[in-house]
XYZ file of N, CA and C in Angstrom:
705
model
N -11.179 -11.991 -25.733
C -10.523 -11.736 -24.456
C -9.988 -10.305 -24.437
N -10.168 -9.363 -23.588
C -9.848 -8.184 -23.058
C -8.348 -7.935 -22.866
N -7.863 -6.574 -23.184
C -6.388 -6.261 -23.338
C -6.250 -6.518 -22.026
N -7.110 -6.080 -20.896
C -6.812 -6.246 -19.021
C -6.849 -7.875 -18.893
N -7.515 -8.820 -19.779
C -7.394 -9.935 -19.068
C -5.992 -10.795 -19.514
N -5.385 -10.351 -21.070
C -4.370 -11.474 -21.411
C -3.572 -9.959 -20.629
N -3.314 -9.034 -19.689
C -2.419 -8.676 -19.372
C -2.053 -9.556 -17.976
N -3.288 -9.572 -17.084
C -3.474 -10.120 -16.482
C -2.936 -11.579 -16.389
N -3.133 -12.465 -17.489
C -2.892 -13.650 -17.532
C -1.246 -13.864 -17.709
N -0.343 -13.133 -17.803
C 1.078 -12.713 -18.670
C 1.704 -12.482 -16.811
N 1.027 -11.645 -16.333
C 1.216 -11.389 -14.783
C 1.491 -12.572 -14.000
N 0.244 -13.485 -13.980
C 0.190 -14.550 -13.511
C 1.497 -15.260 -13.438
N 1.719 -15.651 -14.781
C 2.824 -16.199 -15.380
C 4.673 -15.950 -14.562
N 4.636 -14.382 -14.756
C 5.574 -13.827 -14.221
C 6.100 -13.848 -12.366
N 4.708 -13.612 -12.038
C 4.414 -13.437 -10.321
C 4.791 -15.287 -9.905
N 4.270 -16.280 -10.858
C 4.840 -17.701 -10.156
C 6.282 -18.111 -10.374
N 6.689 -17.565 -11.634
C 8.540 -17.558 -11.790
C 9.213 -16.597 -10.560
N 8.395 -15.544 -10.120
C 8.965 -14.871 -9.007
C 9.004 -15.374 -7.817
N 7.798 -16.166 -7.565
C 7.050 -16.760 -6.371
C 8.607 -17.948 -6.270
N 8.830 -19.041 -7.406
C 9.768 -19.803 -7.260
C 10.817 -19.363 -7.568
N 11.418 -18.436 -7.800
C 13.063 -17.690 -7.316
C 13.176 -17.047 -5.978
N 11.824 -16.365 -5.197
C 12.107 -16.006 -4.201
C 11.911 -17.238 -3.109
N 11.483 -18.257 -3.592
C 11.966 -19.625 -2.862
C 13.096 -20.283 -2.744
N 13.875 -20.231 -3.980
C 15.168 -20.524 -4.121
C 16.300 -20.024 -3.417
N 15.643 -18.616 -3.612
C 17.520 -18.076 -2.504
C 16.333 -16.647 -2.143
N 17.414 -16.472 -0.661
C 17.321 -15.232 0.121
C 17.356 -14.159 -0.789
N 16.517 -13.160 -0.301
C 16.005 -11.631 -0.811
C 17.798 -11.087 -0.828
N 18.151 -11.118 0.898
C 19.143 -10.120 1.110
C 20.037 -11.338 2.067
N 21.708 -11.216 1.161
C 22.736 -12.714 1.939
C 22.469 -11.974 3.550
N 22.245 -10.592 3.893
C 22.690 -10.772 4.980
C 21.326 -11.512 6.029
N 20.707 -11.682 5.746
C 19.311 -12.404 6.250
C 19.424 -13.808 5.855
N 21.033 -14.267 5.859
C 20.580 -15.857 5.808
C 19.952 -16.827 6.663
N 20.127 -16.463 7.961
C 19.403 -16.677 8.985
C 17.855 -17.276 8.925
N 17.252 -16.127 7.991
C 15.958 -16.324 7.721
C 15.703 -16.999 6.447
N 16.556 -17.615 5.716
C 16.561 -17.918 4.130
C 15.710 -19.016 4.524
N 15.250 -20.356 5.442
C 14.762 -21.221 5.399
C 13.434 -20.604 5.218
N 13.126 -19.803 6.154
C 11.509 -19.569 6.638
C 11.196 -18.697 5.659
N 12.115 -17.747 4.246
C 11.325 -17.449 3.353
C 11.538 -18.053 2.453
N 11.872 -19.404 2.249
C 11.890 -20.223 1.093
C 10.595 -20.845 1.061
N 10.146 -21.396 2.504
C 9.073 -21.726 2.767
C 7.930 -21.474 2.363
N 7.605 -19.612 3.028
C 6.497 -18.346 3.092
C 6.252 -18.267 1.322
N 7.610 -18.136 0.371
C 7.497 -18.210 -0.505
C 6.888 -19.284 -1.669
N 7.162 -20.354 -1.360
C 6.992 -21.314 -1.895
C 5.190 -21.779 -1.387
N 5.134 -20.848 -0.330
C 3.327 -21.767 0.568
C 2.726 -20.803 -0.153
N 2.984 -19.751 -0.791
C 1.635 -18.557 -1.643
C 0.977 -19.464 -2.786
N -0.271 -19.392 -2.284
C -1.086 -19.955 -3.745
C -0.871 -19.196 -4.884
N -1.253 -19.621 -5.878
C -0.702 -19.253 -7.256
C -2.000 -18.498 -7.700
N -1.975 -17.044 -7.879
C -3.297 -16.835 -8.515
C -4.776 -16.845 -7.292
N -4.210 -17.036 -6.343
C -5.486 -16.970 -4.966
C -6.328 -15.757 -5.418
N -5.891 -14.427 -5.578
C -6.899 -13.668 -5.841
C -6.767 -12.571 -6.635
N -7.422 -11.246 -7.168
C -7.653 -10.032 -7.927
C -7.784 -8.903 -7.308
N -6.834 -8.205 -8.057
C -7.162 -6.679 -7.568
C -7.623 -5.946 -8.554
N -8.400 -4.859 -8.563
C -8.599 -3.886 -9.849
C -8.228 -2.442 -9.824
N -7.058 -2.007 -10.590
C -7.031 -0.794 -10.334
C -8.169 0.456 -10.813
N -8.674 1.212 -10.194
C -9.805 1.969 -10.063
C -9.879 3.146 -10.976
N -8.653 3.362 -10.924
C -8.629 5.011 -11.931
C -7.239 4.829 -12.485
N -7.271 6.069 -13.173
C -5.922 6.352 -13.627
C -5.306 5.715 -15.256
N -4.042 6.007 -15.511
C -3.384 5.226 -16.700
C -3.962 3.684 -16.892
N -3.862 3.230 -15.581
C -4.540 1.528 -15.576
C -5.767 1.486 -15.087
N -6.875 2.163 -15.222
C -7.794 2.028 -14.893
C -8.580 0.526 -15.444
N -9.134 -0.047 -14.664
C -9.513 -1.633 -14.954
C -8.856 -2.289 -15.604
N -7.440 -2.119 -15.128
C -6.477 -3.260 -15.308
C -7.080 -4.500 -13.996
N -6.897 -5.391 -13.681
C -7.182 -6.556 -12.975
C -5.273 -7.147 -12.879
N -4.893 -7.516 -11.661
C -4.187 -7.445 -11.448
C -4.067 -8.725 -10.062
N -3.823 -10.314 -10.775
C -3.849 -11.141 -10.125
C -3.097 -10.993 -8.427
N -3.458 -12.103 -7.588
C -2.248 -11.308 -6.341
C -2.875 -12.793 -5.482
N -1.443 -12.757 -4.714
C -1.333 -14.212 -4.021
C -2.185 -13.936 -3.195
N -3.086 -14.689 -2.272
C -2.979 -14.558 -0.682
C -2.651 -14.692 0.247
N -2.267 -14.529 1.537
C -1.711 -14.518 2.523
C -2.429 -14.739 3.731
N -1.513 -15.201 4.548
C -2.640 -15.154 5.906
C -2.357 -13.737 6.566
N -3.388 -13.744 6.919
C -3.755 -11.560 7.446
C -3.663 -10.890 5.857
N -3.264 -11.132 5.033
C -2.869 -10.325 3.773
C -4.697 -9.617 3.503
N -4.963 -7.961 3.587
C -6.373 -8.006 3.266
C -6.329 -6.421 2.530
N -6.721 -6.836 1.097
C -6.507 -5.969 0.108
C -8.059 -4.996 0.478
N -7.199 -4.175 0.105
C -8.364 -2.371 0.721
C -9.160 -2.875 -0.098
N -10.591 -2.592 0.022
C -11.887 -3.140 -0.700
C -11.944 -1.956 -1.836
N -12.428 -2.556 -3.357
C -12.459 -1.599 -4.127
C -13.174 0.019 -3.797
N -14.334 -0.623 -3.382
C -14.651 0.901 -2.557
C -14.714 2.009 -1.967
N -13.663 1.640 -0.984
C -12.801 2.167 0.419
C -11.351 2.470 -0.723
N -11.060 1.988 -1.834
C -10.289 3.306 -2.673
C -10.823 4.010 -3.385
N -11.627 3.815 -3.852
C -12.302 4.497 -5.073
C -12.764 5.533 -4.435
N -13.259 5.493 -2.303
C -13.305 6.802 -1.950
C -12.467 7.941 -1.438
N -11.303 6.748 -1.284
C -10.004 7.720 -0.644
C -9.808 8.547 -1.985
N -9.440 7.953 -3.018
C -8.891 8.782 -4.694
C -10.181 9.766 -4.881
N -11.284 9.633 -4.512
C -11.925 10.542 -5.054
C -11.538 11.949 -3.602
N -11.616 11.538 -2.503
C -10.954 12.830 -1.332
C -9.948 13.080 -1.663
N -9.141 12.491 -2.263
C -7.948 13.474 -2.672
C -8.015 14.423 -3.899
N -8.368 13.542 -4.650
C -8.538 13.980 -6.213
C -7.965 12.718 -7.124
N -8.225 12.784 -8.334
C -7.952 12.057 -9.333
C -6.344 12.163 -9.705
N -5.779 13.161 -9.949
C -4.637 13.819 -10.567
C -3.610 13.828 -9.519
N -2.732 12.714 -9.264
C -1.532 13.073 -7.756
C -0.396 13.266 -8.455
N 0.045 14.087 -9.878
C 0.972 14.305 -10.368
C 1.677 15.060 -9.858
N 3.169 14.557 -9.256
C 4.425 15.696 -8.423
C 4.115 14.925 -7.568
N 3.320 14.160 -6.484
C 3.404 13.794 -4.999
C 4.152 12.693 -4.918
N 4.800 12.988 -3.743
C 5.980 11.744 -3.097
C 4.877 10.997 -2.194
N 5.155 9.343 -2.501
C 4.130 8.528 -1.425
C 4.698 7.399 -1.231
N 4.333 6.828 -0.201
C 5.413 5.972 0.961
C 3.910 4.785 1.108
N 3.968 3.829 0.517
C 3.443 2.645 1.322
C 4.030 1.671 1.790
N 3.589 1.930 3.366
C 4.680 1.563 3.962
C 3.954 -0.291 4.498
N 3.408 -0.731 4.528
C 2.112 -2.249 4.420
C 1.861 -2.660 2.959
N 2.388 -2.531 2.274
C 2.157 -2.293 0.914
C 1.246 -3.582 0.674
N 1.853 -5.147 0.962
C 0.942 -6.529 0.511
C 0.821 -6.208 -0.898
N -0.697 -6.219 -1.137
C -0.792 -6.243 -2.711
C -0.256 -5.359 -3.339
N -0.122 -4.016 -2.918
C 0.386 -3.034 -3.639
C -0.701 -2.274 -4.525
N -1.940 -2.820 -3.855
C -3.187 -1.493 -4.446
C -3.029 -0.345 -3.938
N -3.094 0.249 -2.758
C -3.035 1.182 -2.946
C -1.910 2.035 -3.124
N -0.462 1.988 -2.838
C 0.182 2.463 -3.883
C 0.302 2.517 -5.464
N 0.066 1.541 -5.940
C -0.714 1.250 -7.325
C -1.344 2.105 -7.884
N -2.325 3.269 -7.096
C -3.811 3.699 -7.267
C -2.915 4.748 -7.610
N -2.147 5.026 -6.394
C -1.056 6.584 -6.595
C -0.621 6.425 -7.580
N 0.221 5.848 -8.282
C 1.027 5.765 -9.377
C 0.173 5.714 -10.224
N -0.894 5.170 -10.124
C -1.751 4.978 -11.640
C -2.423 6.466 -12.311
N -2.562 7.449 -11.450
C -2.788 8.525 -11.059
C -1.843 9.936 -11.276
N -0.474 9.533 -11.583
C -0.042 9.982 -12.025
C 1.384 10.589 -10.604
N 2.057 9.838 -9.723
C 2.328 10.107 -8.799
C 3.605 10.075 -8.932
N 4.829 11.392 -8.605
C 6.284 11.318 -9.578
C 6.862 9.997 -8.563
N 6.971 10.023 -7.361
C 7.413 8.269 -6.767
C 6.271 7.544 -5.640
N 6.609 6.256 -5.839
C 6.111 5.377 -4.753
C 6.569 4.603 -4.194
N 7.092 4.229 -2.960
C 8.034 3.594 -2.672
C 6.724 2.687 -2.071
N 6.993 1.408 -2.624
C 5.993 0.019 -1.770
C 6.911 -0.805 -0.414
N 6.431 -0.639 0.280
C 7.643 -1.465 1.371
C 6.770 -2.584 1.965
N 7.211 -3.940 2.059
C 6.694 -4.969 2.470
C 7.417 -6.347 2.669
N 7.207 -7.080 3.713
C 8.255 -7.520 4.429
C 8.129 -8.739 4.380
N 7.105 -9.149 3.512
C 7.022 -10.690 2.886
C 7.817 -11.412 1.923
N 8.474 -11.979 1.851
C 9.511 -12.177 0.957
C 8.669 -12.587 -0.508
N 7.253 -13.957 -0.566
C 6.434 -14.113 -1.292
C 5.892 -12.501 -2.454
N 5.191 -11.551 -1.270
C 4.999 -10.402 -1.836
C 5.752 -9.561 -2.406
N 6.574 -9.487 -1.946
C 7.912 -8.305 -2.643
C 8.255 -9.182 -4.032
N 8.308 -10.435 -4.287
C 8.541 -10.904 -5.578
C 7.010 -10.484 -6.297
N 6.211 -10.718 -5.837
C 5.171 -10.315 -6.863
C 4.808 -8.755 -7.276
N 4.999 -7.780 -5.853
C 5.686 -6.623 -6.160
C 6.282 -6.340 -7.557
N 7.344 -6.732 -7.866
C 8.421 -6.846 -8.585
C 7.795 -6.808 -9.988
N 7.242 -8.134 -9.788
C 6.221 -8.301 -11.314
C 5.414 -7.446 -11.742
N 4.774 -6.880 -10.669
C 3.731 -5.960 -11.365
C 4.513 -4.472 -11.797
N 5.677 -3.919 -11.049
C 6.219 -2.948 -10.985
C 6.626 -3.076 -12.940
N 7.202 -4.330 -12.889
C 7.624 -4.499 -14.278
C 6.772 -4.197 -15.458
N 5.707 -5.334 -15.357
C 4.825 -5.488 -16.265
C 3.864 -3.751 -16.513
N 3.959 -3.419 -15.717
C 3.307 -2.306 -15.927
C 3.908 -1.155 -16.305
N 5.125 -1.688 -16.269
C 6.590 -0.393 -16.991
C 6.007 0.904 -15.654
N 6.013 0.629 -14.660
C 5.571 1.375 -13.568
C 6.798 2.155 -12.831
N 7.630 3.075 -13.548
C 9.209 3.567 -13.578
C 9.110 4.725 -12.188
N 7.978 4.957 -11.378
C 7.739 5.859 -10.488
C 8.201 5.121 -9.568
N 7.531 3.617 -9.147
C 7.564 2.940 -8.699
C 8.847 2.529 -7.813
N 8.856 2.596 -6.875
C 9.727 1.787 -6.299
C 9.668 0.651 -5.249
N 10.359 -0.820 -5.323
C 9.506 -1.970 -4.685
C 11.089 -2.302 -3.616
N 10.366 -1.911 -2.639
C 11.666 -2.202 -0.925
C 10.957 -3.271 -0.046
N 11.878 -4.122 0.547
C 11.535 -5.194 1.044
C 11.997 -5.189 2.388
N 11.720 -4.667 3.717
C 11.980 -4.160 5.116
C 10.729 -3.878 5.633
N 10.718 -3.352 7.041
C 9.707 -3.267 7.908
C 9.172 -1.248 7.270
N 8.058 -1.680 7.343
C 7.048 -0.310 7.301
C 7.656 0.834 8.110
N 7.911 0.718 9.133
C 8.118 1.726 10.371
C 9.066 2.602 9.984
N 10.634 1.398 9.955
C 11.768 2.011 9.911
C 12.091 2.762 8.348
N 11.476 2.226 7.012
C 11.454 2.988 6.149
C 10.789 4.213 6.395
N 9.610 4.627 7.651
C 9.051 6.137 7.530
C 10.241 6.678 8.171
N 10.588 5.853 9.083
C 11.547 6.624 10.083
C 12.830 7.034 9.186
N 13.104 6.484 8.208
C 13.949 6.895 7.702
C 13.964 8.211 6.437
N 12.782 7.670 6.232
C 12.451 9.165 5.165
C 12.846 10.706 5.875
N 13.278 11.371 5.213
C 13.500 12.934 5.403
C 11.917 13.536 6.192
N 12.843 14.483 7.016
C 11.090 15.090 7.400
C 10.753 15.755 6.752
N 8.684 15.841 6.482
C 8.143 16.295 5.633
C 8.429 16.267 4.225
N 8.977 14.652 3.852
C 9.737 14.797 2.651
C 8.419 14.072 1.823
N 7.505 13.600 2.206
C 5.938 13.203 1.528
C 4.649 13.399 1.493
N 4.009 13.653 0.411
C 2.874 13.832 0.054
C 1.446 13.381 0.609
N 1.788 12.105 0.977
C 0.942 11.220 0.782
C 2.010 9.456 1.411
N 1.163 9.714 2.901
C 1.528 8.320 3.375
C 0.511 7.214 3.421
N 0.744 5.884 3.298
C -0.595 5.056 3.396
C -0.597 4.150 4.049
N -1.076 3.944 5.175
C -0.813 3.013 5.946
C -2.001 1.920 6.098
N -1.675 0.976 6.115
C -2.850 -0.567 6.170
C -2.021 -1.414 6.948
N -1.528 -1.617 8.536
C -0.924 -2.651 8.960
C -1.680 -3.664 9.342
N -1.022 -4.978 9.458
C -2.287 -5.844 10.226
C -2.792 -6.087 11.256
N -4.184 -6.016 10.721
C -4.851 -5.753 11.961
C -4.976 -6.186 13.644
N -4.076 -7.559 13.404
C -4.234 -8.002 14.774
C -2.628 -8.525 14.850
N -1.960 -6.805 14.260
C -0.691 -6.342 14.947
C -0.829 -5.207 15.976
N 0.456 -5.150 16.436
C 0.055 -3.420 17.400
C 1.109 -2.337 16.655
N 0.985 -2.164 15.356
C 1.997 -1.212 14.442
C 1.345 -0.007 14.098
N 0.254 -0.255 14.502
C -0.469 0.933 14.251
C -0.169 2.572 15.085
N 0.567 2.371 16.556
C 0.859 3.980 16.654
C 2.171 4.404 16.704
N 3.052 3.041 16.209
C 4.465 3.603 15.983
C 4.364 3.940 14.683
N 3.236 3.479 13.757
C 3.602 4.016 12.008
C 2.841 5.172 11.906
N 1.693 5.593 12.866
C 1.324 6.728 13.041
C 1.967 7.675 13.223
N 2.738 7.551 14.355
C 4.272 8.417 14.783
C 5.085 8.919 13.678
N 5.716 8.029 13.266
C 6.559 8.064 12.238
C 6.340 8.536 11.431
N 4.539 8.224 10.545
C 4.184 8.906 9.261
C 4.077 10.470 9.614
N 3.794 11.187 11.017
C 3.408 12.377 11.005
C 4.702 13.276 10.938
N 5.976 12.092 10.953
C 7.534 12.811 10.881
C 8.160 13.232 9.344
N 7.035 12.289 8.890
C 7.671 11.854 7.141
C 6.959 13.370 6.764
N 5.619 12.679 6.801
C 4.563 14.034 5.759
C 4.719 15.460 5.704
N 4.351 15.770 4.605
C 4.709 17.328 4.679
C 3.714 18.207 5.350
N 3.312 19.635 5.712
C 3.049 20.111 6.491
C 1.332 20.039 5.518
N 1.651 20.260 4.204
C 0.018 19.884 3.449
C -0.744 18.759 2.903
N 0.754 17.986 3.633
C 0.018 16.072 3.119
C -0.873 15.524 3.753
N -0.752 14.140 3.318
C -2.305 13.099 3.695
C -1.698 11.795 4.653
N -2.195 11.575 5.160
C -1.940 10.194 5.540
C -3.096 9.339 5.719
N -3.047 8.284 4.822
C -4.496 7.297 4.781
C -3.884 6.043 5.860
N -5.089 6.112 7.044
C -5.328 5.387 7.288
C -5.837 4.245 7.758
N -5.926 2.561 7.725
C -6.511 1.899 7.450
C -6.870 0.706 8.952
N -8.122 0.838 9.597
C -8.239 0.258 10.734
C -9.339 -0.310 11.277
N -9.001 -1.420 12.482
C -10.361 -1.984 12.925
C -11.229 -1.456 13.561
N -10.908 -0.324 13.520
C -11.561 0.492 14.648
C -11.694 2.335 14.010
N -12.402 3.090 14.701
C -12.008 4.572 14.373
C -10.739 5.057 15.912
N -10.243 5.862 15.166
C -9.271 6.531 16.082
C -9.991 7.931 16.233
N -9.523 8.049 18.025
C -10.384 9.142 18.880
C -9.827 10.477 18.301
N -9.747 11.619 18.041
C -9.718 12.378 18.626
C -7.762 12.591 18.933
N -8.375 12.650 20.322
C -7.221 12.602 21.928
C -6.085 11.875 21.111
N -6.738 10.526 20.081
C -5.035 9.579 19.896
C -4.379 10.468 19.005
N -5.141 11.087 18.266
C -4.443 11.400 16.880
C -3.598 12.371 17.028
N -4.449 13.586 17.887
C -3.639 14.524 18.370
C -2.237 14.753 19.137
N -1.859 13.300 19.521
C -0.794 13.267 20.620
C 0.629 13.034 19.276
N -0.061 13.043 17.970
C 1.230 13.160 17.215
C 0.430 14.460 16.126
N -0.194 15.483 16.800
C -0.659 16.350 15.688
C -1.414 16.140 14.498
N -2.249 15.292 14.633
C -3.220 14.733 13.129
C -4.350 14.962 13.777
N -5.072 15.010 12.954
C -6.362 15.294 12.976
C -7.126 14.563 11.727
N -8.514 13.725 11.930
C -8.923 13.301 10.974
C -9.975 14.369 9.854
N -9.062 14.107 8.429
C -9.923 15.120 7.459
C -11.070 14.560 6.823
N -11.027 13.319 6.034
C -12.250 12.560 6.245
C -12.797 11.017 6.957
N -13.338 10.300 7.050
C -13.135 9.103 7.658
C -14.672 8.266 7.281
N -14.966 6.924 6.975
C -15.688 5.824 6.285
C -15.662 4.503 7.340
N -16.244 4.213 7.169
C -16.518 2.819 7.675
C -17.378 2.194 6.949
N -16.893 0.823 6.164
C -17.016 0.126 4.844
C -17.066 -1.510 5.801
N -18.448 -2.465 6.408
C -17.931 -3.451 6.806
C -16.759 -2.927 8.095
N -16.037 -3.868 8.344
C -14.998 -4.133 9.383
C -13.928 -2.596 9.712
N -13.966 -2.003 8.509
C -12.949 -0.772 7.797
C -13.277 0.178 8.154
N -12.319 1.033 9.490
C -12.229 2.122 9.081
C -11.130 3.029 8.199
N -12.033 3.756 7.606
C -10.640 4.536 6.372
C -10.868 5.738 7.481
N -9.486 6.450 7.200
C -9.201 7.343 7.898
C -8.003 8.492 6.760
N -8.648 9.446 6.599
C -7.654 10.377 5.930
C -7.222 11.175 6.837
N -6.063 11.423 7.200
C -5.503 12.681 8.275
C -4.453 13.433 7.446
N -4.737 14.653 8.440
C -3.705 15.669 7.839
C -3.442 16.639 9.564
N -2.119 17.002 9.511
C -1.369 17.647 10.626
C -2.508 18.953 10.985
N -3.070 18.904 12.233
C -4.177 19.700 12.949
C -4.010 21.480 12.498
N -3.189 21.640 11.984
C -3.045 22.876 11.136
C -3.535 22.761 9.897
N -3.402 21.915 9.266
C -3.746 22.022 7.788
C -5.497 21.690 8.065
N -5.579 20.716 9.058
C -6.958 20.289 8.967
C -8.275 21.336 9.278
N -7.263 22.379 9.547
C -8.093 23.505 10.424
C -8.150 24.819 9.445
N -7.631 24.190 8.603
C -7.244 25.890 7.530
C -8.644 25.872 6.591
C-alpha cells in the first residue's frame, strides 16, 4: 500500500470524527438558529463519497478522500492541471482567496505549490469540518479554513490585497457577478482570477468590472476562465 493511500485512509478516519462533531453542535453559538439544519447537512454527508488528487506540488498525488454534496462539483483534474500550468508551477509569496472552496482542490493546488496564504471559505457546515481535516493532516500552516459566504469574505479583503482569486460558485446559483465584482476589488493590479462556469463570459460582462479574459478552456460542461484587470491583460 502507497504512502498517498494509508495517508488517505488516516483522512478518512479524521474527516468522519469531524463530519460527527460538526453534527453535534453549531460551527458559530451565534448561528443557533441554524444549529438544527447543520446538524442535519452534517450528519446527511456520505462518508468517503469521493477523491480528489492533488496535481503538483509538495503533495503531488496525494489522493485526498472528500464527501459529496448536492451541487458540490470538484474542478476536474484536468481543468487544474491547466489552470497551474497558465500560471506556473511555483506560487511562492502569493496571497489567494478561495472563496467556493467545497473540496478545497483548488486552493489545495495553491498551497501545494508553494503559496505564503490561502484562505478556503465555504459555507457548508459538513465541508468546513472536512476542510479542517485536511488543513491538519497535511500540516498545511499557509492554509487558512473560514466558514461564511464567498462574497462577503472578498468584500472584506483589503484592496488589491491578492494574488490569485478562485472562484467556482454553484452553478445553478446567481453568485457569479457579485463574486466577480468583488474579486476585481480584492486582486492586485498583476493578479489572476480563475474562473469557473456554465457558460463563457462575453467580453462586454467582464469589462463592466475591468477584467478581461487571459486564458479560457472548455472541458465538457466547464468553462475555465483565467482573468486579469484589462491593463495587465493588455501589457
Amino acid at each position: 500500500m502507497s504512502r498517498s493511500t494509508l495517508r488517505g485512509s488516516a483522512i478518512t478516519a479524521e474527516i468522519r470524527k469531524a463530519q460527527a462533531a460538526a453534527a453535534a453542535a453549531p460551527v458559530d453559538p451565534k448561528a443557533a438558529k441554524k444549529s438544527a439544519k447543520d446538524k442535519a447537512a452534517a450528519a446527511a454527508a456520505p462518508q468517503g463519497a469521493g477523491e480528489i488528487r492533488i496535481i503538483g506540488g509538495q503533495w503531488k498525488r496525494t489522493r485526498l478522500p472528500v464527501a459529496q454534496r448536492p451541487g458540490l462539483r470538484p474542478t476536474p483534474d484536468r481543468v487544474r492541471e491547466t489552470l497551474f500550468n497558465w500560471l506556473g508551477q511555483d506560487l511562492s509569496g502569493w496571497r489567494c482567496l478561495d472563496a467556493f472552496a467545497g473540496t478545497g482542490a483548488l486552493g489545495l493546488e495553491a498551497a501545494s505549490r508553494g503559496a505564503a496564504s490561502v484562505q478556503l471559505v465555504e459555507s457548508d457546515a459538513a465541508l468546513v469540518a472536512q476542510l479542517q481535516v485536511l488543513q491538519a493532516k497535511l500540516q498545511a500552516s499557509a492554509v487558512r479554513v473560514q466558514r461564511g459566504d464567498g462574497v462577503s469574505a472578498l468584500k472584506q479583503a483589503a484592496p488589491a490585497s491578492l494574488d490569485l482569486v478562485l472562484l467556482d460558485p454553484p452553478f445553478d446559483g446567481d453568485l457569479f457577478a457579485p463574486a466577480l465584482q468583488a474579486a476585481a476589488q480584492a486582486v492586485a493590479a498583476q493578479g489572476f482570477i480563475y474562473l469557473e462556469a456554465p457558460r463563457a463570459w462575453t467580453d462586454d460582462e467582464l469589462a463592466a468590472n475591468g477584467l478581461a479574459v487571459y486564458r479560457h478552456l472548455k472541458a465538457g460542461a466547464v468553462h475555465a476562465h483565467l482573468l486579469r484587470s484589462m491593463v495587465a491583460a493588455a501589457a
